[in-house]
Structure formats: structure tokens, C-alpha cells
mmCIF file of C-alpha atoms in Angstrom:
data_model
loop_
_atom_site.group_PDB
_atom_site.id
_atom_site.type_symbol
_atom_site.label_atom_id
_atom_site.label_comp_id
_atom_site.label_asym_id
_atom_site.label_seq_id
_atom_site.Cartn_x
_atom_site.Cartn_y
_atom_site.Cartn_z
ATOM 1 C CA UNK A 1 -0.865 1.414 -6.337
ATOM 2 C CA UNK A 2 1.761 3.884 -5.273
ATOM 3 C CA UNK A 3 0.714 7.842 -5.887
ATOM 4 C CA UNK A 4 3.426 10.588 -4.651
ATOM 5 C CA UNK A 5 3.590 14.206 -6.638
ATOM 6 C CA UNK A 6 1.231 13.731 -8.995
ATOM 7 C CA UNK A 7 2.859 10.441 -10.707
ATOM 8 C CA UNK A 8 1.866 7.053 -9.989
ATOM 9 C CA UNK A 9 3.421 3.550 -10.036
ATOM 10 C CA UNK A 10 1.455 -0.379 -10.189
ATOM 11 C CA UNK A 11 3.036 -2.972 -8.488
ATOM 12 C CA UNK A 12 1.440 -6.058 -10.120
ATOM 13 C CA UNK A 13 2.942 -9.126 -8.495
ATOM 14 C CA UNK A 14 0.664 -12.372 -9.854
ATOM 15 C CA UNK A 15 0.434 -15.118 -6.874
ATOM 16 C CA UNK A 16 2.079 -17.731 -8.000
ATOM 17 C CA UNK A 17 4.090 -16.414 -9.985
ATOM 18 C CA UNK A 18 8.231 -15.043 -9.965
ATOM 19 C CA UNK A 19 7.710 -11.965 -11.370
ATOM 20 C CA UNK A 20 6.789 -8.312 -10.469
ATOM 21 C CA UNK A 21 5.677 -5.738 -13.150
ATOM 22 C CA UNK A 22 5.978 -2.328 -12.388
ATOM 23 C CA UNK A 23 3.679 0.053 -14.093
ATOM 24 C CA UNK A 24 3.799 4.597 -15.493
ATOM 25 C CA UNK A 25 1.047 5.778 -16.874
ATOM 26 C CA UNK A 26 2.170 9.124 -16.812
ATOM 27 C CA UNK A 27 5.713 8.556 -18.192
ATOM 28 C CA UNK A 28 4.415 6.163 -20.473
ATOM 29 C CA UNK A 29 7.366 3.722 -18.898
ATOM 30 C CA UNK A 30 7.249 -0.396 -17.312
ATOM 31 C CA UNK A 31 9.771 -2.337 -15.820
ATOM 32 C CA UNK A 32 9.557 -6.358 -15.202
ATOM 33 C CA UNK A 33 11.550 -7.939 -13.294
ATOM 34 C CA UNK A 34 11.713 -11.911 -11.448
ATOM 35 C CA UNK A 35 11.984 -11.755 -8.243
ATOM 36 C CA UNK A 36 13.745 -13.154 -5.990
ATOM 37 C CA UNK A 37 13.275 -16.747 -4.308
ATOM 38 C CA UNK A 38 13.422 -15.304 -0.745
ATOM 39 C CA UNK A 39 10.411 -13.177 -2.074
ATOM 40 C CA UNK A 40 7.705 -15.447 -3.866
ATOM 41 C CA UNK A 41 5.061 -15.884 -2.011
ATOM 42 C CA UNK A 42 5.855 -12.848 -0.269
ATOM 43 C CA UNK A 43 5.070 -8.881 0.071
ATOM 44 C CA UNK A 44 7.402 -6.640 -1.732
ATOM 45 C CA UNK A 45 10.420 -5.482 1.501
ATOM 46 C CA UNK A 46 9.095 -1.768 0.173
ATOM 47 C CA UNK A 47 5.757 -3.294 2.017
ATOM 48 C CA UNK A 48 5.266 -4.265 5.086
ATOM 49 C CA UNK A 49 3.017 -6.968 6.919
ATOM 50 C CA UNK A 50 -0.246 -5.088 7.816
ATOM 51 C CA UNK A 51 -0.491 -6.773 10.976
ATOM 52 C CA UNK A 52 3.466 -5.257 11.360
ATOM 53 C CA UNK A 53 1.672 -1.346 10.736
ATOM 54 C CA UNK A 54 -1.518 -2.215 13.299
ATOM 55 C CA UNK A 55 1.073 -2.840 15.904
ATOM 56 C CA UNK A 56 3.084 -0.237 15.353
ATOM 57 C CA UNK A 57 0.028 2.320 15.066
ATOM 58 C CA UNK A 58 -1.148 0.936 18.995
ATOM 59 C CA UNK A 59 1.940 1.378 19.966
ATOM 60 C CA UNK A 60 2.116 5.055 19.096
ATOM 61 C CA UNK A 61 -0.837 7.701 21.569
ATOM 62 C CA UNK A 62 -3.543 7.706 19.205
ATOM 63 C CA UNK A 63 -6.775 9.304 18.799
ATOM 64 C CA UNK A 64 -10.002 7.265 18.487
ATOM 65 C CA UNK A 65 -12.349 8.178 15.586
ATOM 66 C CA UNK A 66 -14.899 6.958 16.119
ATOM 67 C CA UNK A 67 -17.202 3.918 14.226
ATOM 68 C CA UNK A 68 -17.596 4.806 10.661
ATOM 69 C CA UNK A 69 -18.406 2.260 7.487
ATOM 70 C CA UNK A 70 -15.946 1.546 4.486
ATOM 71 C CA UNK A 71 -17.217 0.020 1.621
ATOM 72 C CA UNK A 72 -20.211 -2.025 3.297
ATOM 73 C CA UNK A 73 -17.667 -2.613 7.048
ATOM 74 C CA UNK A 74 -18.245 -1.142 9.824
ATOM 75 C CA UNK A 75 -14.562 -0.251 10.825
ATOM 76 C CA UNK A 76 -13.312 1.979 13.727
ATOM 77 C CA UNK A 77 -10.432 4.569 13.145
ATOM 78 C CA UNK A 78 -7.445 6.070 14.935
ATOM 79 C CA UNK A 79 -5.540 8.705 14.098
ATOM 80 C CA UNK A 80 -1.765 9.313 14.812
ATOM 81 C CA UNK A 81 0.759 11.784 14.539
ATOM 82 C CA UNK A 82 3.552 11.544 12.431
ATOM 83 C CA UNK A 83 2.571 7.696 11.543
ATOM 84 C CA UNK A 84 5.486 5.197 11.806
ATOM 85 C CA UNK A 85 7.407 4.173 8.845
ATOM 86 C CA UNK A 86 10.382 2.500 8.475
ATOM 87 C CA UNK A 87 13.217 4.664 7.634
ATOM 88 C CA UNK A 88 13.445 3.294 4.265
ATOM 89 C CA UNK A 89 10.371 5.266 3.458
ATOM 90 C CA UNK A 90 11.832 8.436 3.789
ATOM 91 C CA UNK A 91 10.744 11.359 5.954
ATOM 92 C CA UNK A 92 7.244 13.218 5.849
ATOM 93 C CA UNK A 93 6.490 16.306 7.910
ATOM 94 C CA UNK A 94 3.142 17.330 8.986
ATOM 95 C CA UNK A 95 2.382 13.626 8.836
ATOM 96 C CA UNK A 96 -0.885 12.204 10.617
ATOM 97 C CA UNK A 97 -1.921 8.306 9.537
ATOM 98 C CA UNK A 98 -5.010 6.479 10.550
ATOM 99 C CA UNK A 99 -5.988 3.204 10.936
ATOM 100 C CA UNK A 100 -8.918 1.468 10.370
ATOM 101 C CA UNK A 101 -10.127 -2.122 11.640
ATOM 102 C CA UNK A 102 -13.352 -3.786 10.999
ATOM 103 C CA UNK A 103 -15.625 -4.417 14.447
ATOM 104 C CA UNK A 104 -15.804 -8.056 13.955
ATOM 105 C CA UNK A 105 -12.337 -8.969 12.507
ATOM 106 C CA UNK A 106 -10.577 -6.296 13.663
ATOM 107 C CA UNK A 107 -7.923 -6.744 10.630
ATOM 108 C CA UNK A 108 -7.065 -3.351 8.554
ATOM 109 C CA UNK A 109 -9.197 -2.397 6.398
ATOM 110 C CA UNK A 110 -7.814 1.296 4.993
ATOM 111 C CA UNK A 111 -4.484 2.712 5.887
ATOM 112 C CA UNK A 112 -3.829 6.325 5.634
ATOM 113 C CA UNK A 113 -1.148 8.356 5.654
ATOM 114 C CA UNK A 114 -1.081 12.079 4.097
ATOM 115 C CA UNK A 115 1.925 14.432 5.149
ATOM 116 C CA UNK A 116 4.760 16.822 2.930
ATOM 117 C CA UNK A 117 8.392 15.384 1.303
ATOM 118 C CA UNK A 118 10.855 17.869 0.038
ATOM 119 C CA UNK A 119 7.720 20.767 0.284
ATOM 120 C CA UNK A 120 5.661 18.171 -2.074
ATOM 121 C CA UNK A 121 2.353 16.438 -0.508
ATOM 122 C CA UNK A 122 2.220 12.785 -0.148
ATOM 123 C CA UNK A 123 -0.596 10.844 0.054
ATOM 124 C CA UNK A 124 -0.896 6.606 0.456
ATOM 125 C CA UNK A 125 -3.967 4.535 0.917
ATOM 126 C CA UNK A 126 -3.712 1.198 1.381
ATOM 127 C CA UNK A 127 -7.198 -1.022 1.620
ATOM 128 C CA UNK A 128 -7.453 -4.418 2.232
ATOM 129 C CA UNK A 129 -9.608 -7.288 1.250
ATOM 130 C CA UNK A 130 -9.788 -10.595 3.413
ATOM 131 C CA UNK A 131 -10.797 -13.844 2.346
ATOM 132 C CA UNK A 132 -12.440 -11.874 -1.059
ATOM 133 C CA UNK A 133 -11.934 -13.603 -4.476
ATOM 134 C CA UNK A 134 -9.166 -12.110 -6.846
ATOM 135 C CA UNK A 135 -9.659 -11.823 -10.366
ATOM 136 C CA UNK A 136 -5.819 -13.329 -11.704
ATOM 137 C CA UNK A 137 -6.385 -10.588 -14.327
ATOM 138 C CA UNK A 138 -5.919 -7.617 -12.088
ATOM 139 C CA UNK A 139 -2.180 -8.757 -11.568
ATOM 140 C CA UNK A 140 -2.084 -9.224 -15.525
ATOM 141 C CA UNK A 141 -0.894 -5.372 -16.967
ATOM 142 C CA UNK A 142 -3.017 -4.371 -20.190
ATOM 143 C CA UNK A 143 0.303 -2.257 -20.966
ATOM 144 C CA UNK A 144 0.294 -0.415 -24.422
ATOM 145 C CA UNK A 145 1.813 -0.952 -27.048
ATOM 146 C CA UNK A 146 3.593 2.789 -26.495
ATOM 147 C CA UNK A 147 4.397 2.781 -23.580
ATOM 148 C CA UNK A 148 8.431 2.188 -23.414
ATOM 149 C CA UNK A 149 10.343 -0.441 -21.091
ATOM 150 C CA UNK A 150 12.839 0.826 -18.960
ATOM 151 C CA UNK A 151 15.867 0.031 -18.347
ATOM 152 C CA UNK A 152 17.222 -1.964 -15.762
#
């Protein structure tokens, strides 16, 4: 899910399938598009590999946030100003990013980014679950009958 300006957009990419379904509940709209062969089995271009986020966060001056617990996982956090975003993500003003990694594995558990863009508050929250079984139904949204397909 991606939120900004009061709108949430949910993206569903079933593993082992070649489609991306996007649902915008506030507008009661949806779309389903095929993934190009080079994108199958990968995160969409709009998102980065979590390992790349870790490298880019650590390459910036940061403040240590100490240890905490998120969803029962012991984590350590850092905070950076003007977090490292891709150019395609746009420019956030007055932005702060926090990254929390699991103490045992050093894998990211949560990345939080907040700031303003065109005077609107923008917040990104990325939670990661590693080695956790995922019910395939999570990737098959139940689109209500009153939702309209987006025109492509």
C-alpha cells in the first residue's frame, strides 16, 4: 500500500503470476495489467530492493535511535534527514527517514519516510517479513462490483 495526500493505492503482485493489480478504494477504481517478462519475479520498478535502501541509508550521516521491538522483533534504528530517494520518487521537503533492522539478521524490518511534497504531507511505511509464509489470497484482491476499471 502507498499513501499520500489522503489517498491509498494498493498494489497486488502475485508471486508466480504475470499481472499487477492496482486498487484505489477512495476512487472505487482498479486496474490489472500484465507484467513485462523482465519484471516477472521482481519488485516493480517503482520500488527498490530493500538491500539497496539499507546501503543508501548507511551511506548518509545518521543518528542512532537505539534498540526497540517491532512486532516482537528486536531491532536497532537509525534516522537520516533528507532520506535517499530515487529521482523518480520526487523531491520531499523537510524529510526524515528511519530504518529499523533486526538485531540478529541485520535485515530491514521497517523503513519510515515522511516529509512534504507540494505542501502535502507524505508518509511511506514499508514493513518487511522475512521467511514468513504468505497466504496466496493476499495477492488476489476482492474487487467490489461497484468499482470501475481504470482505462489504460
